[in-house]
Coordinates of C-alpha atoms in Angstrom, one line a residue:
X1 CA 142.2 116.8 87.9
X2 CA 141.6 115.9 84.0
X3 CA 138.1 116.5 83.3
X4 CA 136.6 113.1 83.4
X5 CA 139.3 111.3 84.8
X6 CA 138.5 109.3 87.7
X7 CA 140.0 111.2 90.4
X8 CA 137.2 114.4 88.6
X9 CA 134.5 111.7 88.4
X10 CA 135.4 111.1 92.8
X11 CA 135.6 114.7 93.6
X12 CA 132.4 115.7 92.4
X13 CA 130.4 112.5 94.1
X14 CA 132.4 113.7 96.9
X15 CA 130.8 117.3 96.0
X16 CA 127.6 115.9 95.7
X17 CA 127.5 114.2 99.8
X18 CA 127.1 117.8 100.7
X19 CA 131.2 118.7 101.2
X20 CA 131.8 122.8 100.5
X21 CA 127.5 123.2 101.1
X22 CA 124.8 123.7 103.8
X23 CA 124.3 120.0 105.2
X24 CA 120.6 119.2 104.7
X25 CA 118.3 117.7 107.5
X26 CA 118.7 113.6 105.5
X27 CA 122.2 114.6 105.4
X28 CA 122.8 114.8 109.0
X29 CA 120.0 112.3 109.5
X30 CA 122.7 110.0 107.9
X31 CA 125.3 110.7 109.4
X32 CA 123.6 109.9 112.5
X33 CA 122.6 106.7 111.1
X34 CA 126.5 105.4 109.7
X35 CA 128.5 107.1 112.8
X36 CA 127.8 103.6 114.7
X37 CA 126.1 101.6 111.9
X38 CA 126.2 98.6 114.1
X39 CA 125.0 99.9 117.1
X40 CA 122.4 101.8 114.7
X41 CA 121.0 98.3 113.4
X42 CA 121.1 96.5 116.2
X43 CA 118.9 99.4 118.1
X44 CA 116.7 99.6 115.5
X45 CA 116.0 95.4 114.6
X46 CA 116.0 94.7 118.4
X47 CA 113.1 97.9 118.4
X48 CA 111.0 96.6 115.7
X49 CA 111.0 92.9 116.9
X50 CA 110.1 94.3 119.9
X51 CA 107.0 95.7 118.6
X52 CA 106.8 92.3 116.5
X53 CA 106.4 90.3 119.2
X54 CA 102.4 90.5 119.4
X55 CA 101.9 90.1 116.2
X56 CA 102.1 85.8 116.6
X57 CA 98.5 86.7 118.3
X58 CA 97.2 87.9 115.1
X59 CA 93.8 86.9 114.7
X60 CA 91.4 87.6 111.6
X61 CA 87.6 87.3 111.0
X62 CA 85.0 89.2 108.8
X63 CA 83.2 91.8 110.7
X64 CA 80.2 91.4 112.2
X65 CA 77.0 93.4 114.2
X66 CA 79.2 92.8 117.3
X67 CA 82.0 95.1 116.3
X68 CA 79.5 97.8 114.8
X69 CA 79.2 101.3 116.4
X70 CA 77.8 101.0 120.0
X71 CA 75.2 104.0 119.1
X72 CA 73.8 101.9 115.9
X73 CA 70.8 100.1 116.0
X74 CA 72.4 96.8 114.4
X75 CA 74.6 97.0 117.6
X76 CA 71.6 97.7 119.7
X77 CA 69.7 94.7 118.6
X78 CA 73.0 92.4 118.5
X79 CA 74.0 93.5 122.2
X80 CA 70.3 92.9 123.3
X81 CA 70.2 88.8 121.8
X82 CA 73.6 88.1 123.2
X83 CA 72.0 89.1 126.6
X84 CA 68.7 87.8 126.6
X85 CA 69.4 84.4 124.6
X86 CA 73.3 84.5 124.4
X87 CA 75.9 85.3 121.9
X88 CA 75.5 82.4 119.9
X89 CA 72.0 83.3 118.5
X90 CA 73.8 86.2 116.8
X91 CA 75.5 83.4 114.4
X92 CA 73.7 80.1 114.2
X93 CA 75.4 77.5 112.4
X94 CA 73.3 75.4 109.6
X95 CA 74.4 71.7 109.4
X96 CA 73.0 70.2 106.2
X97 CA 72.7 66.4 106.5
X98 CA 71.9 64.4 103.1
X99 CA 69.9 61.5 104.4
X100 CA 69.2 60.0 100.3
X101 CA 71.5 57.1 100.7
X102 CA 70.3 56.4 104.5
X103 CA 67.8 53.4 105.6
X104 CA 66.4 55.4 107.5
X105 CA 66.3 58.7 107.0
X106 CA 64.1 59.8 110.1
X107 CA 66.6 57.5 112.8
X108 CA 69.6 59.2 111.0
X109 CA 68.3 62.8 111.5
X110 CA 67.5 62.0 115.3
X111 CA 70.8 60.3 115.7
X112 CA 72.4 63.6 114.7
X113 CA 70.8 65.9 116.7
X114 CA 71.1 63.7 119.5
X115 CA 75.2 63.7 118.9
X116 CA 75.0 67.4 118.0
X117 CA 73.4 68.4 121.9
X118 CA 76.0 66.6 123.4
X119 CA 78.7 68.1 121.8
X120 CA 81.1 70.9 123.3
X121 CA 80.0 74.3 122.7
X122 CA 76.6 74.0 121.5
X123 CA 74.0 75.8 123.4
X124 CA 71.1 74.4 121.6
X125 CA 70.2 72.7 118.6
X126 CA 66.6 72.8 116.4
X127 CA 64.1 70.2 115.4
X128 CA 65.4 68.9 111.6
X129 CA 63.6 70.7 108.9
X130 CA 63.0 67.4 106.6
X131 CA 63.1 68.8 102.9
X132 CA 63.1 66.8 99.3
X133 CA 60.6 64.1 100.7
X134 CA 63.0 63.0 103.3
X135 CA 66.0 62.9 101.0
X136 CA 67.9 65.5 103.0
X137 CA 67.1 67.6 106.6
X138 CA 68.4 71.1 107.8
X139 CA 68.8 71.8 111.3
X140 CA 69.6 74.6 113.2
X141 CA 73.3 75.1 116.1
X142 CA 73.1 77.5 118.1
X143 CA 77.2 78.0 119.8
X144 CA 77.5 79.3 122.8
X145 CA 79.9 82.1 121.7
X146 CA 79.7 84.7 119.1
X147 CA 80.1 84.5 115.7
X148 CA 83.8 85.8 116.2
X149 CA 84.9 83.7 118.9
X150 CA 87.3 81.0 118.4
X151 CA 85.5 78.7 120.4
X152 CA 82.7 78.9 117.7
X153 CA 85.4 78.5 115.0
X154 CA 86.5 75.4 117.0
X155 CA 83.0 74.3 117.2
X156 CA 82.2 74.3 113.3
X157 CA 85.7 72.5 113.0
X158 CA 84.9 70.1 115.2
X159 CA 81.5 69.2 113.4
X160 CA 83.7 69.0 109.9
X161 CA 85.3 66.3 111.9
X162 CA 83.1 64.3 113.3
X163 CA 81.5 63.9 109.8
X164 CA 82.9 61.2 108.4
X165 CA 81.8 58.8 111.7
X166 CA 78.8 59.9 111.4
X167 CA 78.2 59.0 107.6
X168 CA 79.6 55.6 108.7
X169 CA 76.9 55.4 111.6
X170 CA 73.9 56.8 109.6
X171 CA 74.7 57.3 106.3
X172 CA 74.1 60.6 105.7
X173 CA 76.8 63.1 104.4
X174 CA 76.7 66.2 107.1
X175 CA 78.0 69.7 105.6
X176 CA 78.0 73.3 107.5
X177 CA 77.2 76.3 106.6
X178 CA 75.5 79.4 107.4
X179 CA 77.0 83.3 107.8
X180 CA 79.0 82.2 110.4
X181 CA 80.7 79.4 109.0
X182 CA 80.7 81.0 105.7
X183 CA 82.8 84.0 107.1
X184 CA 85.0 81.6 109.0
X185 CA 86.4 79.7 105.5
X186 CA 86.8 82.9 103.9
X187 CA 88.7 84.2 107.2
X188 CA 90.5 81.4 106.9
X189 CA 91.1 80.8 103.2
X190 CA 92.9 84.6 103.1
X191 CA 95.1 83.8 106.4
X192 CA 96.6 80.6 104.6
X193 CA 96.9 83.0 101.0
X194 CA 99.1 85.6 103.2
X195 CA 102.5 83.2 103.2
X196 CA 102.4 82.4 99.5
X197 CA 101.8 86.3 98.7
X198 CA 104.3 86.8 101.0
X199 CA 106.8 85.0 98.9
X200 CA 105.2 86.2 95.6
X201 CA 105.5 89.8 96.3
X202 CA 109.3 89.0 98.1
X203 CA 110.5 86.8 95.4
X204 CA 109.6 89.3 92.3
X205 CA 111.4 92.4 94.3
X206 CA 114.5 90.3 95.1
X207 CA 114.5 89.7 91.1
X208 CA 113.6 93.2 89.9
X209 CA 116.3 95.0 92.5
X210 CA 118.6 92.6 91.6
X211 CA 118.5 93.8 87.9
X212 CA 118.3 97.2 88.6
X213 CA 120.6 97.9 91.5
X214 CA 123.1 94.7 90.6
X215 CA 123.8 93.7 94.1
X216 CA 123.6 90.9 96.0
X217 CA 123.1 93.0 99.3
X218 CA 120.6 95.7 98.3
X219 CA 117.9 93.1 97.0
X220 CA 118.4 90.8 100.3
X221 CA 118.4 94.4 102.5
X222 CA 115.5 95.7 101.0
X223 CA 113.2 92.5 101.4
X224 CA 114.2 91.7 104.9
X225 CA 113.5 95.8 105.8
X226 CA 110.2 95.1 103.9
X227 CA 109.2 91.8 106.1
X228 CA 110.0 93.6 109.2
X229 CA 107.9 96.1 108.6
X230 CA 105.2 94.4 107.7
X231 CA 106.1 92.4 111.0
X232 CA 106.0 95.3 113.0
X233 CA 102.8 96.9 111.4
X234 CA 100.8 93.6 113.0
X235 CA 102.4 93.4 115.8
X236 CA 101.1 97.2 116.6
X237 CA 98.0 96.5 115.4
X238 CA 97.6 93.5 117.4
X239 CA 98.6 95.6 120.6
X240 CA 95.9 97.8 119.7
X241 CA 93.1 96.0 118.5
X242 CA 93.4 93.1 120.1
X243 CA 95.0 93.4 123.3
X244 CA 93.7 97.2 124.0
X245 CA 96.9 98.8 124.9
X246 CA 96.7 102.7 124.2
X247 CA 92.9 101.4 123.3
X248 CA 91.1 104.1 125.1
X249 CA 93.8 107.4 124.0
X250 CA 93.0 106.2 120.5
X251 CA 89.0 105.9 120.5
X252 CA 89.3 102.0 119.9
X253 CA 85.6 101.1 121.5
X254 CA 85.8 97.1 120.9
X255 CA 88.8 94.7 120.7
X256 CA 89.2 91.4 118.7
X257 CA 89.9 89.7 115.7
X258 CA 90.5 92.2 113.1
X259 CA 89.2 92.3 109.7
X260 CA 90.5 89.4 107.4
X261 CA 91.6 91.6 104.5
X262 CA 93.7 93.5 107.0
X263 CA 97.3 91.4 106.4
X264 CA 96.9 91.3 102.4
X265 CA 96.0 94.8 101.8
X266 CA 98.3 96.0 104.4
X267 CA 101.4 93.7 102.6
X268 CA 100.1 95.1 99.1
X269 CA 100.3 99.0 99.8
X270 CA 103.3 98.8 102.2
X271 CA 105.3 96.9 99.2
X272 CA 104.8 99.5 96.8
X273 CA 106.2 102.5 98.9
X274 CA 108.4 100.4 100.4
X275 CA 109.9 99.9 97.1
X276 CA 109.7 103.5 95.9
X277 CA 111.5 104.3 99.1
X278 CA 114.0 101.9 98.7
X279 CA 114.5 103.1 94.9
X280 CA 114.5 106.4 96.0
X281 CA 117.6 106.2 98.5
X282 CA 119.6 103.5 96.7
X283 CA 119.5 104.8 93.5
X284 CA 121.3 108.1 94.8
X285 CA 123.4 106.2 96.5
X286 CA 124.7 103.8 93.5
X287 CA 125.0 107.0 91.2
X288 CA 127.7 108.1 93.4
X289 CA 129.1 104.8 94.1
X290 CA 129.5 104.4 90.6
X291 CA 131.1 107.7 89.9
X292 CA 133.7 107.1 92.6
X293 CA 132.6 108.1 95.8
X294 CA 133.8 106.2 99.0
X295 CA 131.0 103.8 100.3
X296 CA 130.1 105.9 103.3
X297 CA 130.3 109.2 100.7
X298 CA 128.0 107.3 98.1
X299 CA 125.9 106.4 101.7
X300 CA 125.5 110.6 102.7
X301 CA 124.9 111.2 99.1
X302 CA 121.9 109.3 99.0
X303 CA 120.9 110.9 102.6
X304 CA 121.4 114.2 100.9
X305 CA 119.4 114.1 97.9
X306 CA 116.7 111.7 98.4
X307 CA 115.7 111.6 102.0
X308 CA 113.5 114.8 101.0
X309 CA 111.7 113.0 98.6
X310 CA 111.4 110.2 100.8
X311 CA 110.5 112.4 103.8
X312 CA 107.6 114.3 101.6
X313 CA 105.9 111.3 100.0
X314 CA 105.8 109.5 104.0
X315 CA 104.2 111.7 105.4
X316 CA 101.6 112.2 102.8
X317 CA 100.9 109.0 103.0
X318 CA 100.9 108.8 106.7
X319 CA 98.5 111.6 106.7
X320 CA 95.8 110.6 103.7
X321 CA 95.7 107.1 106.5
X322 CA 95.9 108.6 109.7
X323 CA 93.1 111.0 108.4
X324 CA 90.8 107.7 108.1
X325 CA 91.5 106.7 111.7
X326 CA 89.1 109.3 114.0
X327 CA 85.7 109.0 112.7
X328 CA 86.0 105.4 110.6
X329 CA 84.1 102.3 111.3
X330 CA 85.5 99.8 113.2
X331 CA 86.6 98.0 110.1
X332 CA 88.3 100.4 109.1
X333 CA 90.1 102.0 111.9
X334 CA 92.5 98.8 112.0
X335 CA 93.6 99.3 108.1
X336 CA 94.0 102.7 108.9
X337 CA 96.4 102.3 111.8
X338 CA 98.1 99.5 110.1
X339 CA 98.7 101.6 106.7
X340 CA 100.1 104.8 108.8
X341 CA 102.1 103.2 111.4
X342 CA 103.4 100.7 108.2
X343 CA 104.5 103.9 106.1
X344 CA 105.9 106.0 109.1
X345 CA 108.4 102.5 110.3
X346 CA 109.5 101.6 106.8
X347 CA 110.2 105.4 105.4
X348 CA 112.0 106.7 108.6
X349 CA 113.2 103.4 110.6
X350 CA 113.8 101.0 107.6
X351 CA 114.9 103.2 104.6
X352 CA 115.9 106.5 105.8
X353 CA 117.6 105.0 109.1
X354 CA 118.5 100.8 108.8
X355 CA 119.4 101.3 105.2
X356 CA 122.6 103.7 105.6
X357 CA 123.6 101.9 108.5
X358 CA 123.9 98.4 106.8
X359 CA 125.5 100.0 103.6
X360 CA 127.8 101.7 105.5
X361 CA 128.5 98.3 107.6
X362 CA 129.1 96.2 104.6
X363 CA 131.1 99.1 102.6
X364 CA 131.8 98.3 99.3
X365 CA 130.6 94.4 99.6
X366 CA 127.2 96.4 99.5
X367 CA 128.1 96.5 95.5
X368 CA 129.1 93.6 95.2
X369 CA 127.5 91.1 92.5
X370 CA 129.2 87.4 91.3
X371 CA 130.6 87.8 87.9
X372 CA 128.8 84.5 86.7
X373 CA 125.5 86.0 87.7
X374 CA 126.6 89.2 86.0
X375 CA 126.7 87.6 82.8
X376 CA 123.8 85.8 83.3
X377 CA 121.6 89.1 83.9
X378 CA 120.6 91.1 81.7
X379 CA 122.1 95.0 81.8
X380 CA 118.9 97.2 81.5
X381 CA 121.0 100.3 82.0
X382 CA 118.5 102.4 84.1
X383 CA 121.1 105.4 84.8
X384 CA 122.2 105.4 80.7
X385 CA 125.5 105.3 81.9
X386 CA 126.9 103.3 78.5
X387 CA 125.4 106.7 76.8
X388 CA 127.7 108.8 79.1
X389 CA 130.8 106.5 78.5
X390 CA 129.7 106.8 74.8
X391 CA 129.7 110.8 75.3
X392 CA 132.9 110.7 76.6
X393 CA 134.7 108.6 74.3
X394 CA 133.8 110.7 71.1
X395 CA 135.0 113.4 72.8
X396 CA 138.0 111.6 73.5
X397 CA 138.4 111.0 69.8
X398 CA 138.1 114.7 69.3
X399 CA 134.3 114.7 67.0
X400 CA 130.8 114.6 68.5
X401 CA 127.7 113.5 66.8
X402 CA 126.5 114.7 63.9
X403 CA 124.4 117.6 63.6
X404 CA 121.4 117.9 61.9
X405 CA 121.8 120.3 58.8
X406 CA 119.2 121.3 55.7
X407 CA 120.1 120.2 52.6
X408 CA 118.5 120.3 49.7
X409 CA 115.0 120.8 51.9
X410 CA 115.8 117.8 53.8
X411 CA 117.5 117.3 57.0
X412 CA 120.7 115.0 57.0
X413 CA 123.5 114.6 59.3
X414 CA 126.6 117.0 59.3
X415 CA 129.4 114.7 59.3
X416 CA 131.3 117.8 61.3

């Protein structure tokens, strides 16, 4: 064919899938992946929701002494309390009443002790420190549950509650605090941040693919690969860390609530390679959809040339993680697991694997964009292809650019 006709433009993206050549390891990996792309993504969604599942269980707290190394003294002397006075005089809770506007400040404090012994929970309750003349009083809650428990959590709660009667019995405006409840607001203050990050970090990647890519599928793809991921990364850790499976084979010495920076962090990294992975594959893949290849062709091409990259940086990743997992705290062992088992199901599961199936599902509705929204976005032009159509057209009209000639001492333009 003509060079730069279409039909030359087709037969080398065709060239490029691997036809003529040696197929390469991503190359048959794709092939794999598109021979049955709907029995492909259905194996691979009803997998990871599988693994999902547990992660509705996901609970979150701030570590304590309970969840330190069993050889460590703060473990020691946190193990030793819990059995000789009970769990709860690991975390006492501090309830704060201000008695200034109160008839009787001295009633009101007894009043609230009184209603504090009898409520659900509470193992034992101090005399009321009296502090600023009688203006205000501190007393002491002992739970009967650890700091982490979600009884204890239930128990600060339900003092939050009850606040309000008792201001309306006594007067006195009754507050918590303490470490415990202290690491329970920030536990959960970050749980209720994780849905409107969530839909930050989603939203801004459906915009920027959108721009790059200009599809309509790839953007939605990419995000919904993302959330399972992420979906799956809990659940595992949940399993693990939470319900003990494989707790033993993997040196996990306590289960519970994990650490409450755990879903953030984890969302944070895992969107960034996720991205790069996505941008790795697609891009290839567009190049030779946009030079004529066939869908499934443009699909292989992508396989071909970019499932190395992807490949290499994954398990770099997956090993700088894992690496942390053997002799970390137990803090860190679950951000560990969650970062290596999150890179190793979005590289090879989501990008390398779901990816090529769905493209090669949708065909060539995978590059498809509305013409309204096309004019409405603007064409950054990532690949420079409007500098290869402006290459080709003033060699079309039989002169190139100018070259750059001395003159006089200077440098100007050859017209020739």
């Amino acid at each position: 064919p003509r060079p730069g006709s279409r039909a030359a433009r087709r037969e080398q993206a065709a060239h490029g899938t691997g036809h003529g050549g040696r197929r390469t390891m991503g190359e048959r990996w794709g092939r794999v992946a598109i021979r049955r792309p709907l029995l492909t993504l259905l194996a691979v969604l009803i997998g990871l929701l599988a693994v999902a599942v547990p992660a509705r269980d996901l609970q979150l707290a701030l570590p304590d002494n309970g969840s330190a190394p069993t050889s460590s003294s703060q473990r020691q002397a946190y193990d030793t309390i819990s059995e000789k006075f009970g769990p709860g005089f690991n975390g006492p809770l501090l309830v704060h009443a201000d008695t200034s506007r109160a008839t009787d400040p001295q009633a009101a404090a007894a009043t609230l002790v009184k209603d504090l012994k009898a409520a659900d929970g509470v193992a034992a309750v101090g005399k009321p420190q009296v502090i600023d003349h009688g203006d205000a009083a501190v007393i002491q809650v002992v739970p009967k549950t650890g700091p982490s428990d979600q009884k204890t959590k239930d128990l600060v709660q339900h003092i939050r509650d009850e606040a309000p009667t008792w201001q309306q019995q006594t007067q006195a405006e009754v507050s918590v605090t303490g470490t415990t409840a202290v690491n329970i607001d920030v536990s959960d203050r970050l749980a209720s941040s994780l849905i409107p990050f969530a839909l930050v970090v989603v939203g801004l990647s459906l915009v920027l693919l959108l721009l790059v890519f200009r599809s309509v599928v790839v953007p939605l793809k990419a995000s919904l690969g993302f959330l399972l991921s992420v979906a799956a990364t809990f659940g595992a850790v949940v399993a693990v860390f939470q319900w003990g499976w494989l707790a033993s084979a993997l040196g996990v010495a306590e289960t519970g609530p994990v650490v409450s920076i755990l879903p953030i962090l984890v969302m944070a990294v895992l969107f960034g390679l996720a991205m790069d992975y996505e941008v790795f594959m697609v891009s290839r893949m567009r190049e030779a959809h946009v030079h004529g290849a066939a869908p499934r062709e443009a699909v292989l091409a992508g396989s071909r040339h970019a499932s190395r990259v992807v490949t290499a940086a994954a398990l770099i990743m997956f090993a700088v993680f894992a690496s942390f997992f053997p002799g970390g705290s137990t803090m860190l062992k679950p951000i560990a697991f969650a970062l290596a088992v999150g890179v190793f199901i979005d590289a090879f599961l989501v990008r390398m694997t779901l990816v090529p199936a769905v493209l090669a599902l949708v065909g060539r509705a995978g590059w498809w964009l509305p013409k309204w929204l096309d004019r409405l976005l603007p064409d950054l032009d990532i690949e420079g292809e409007r500098l290869a159509a402006d290459r080709q057209k003033d060699r079309t009209d039989g002169h190139g650019p100018g070259l750059p000639v001395a003159v006089g001492g200077a440098l100007q333009e050859d017209p020739h």
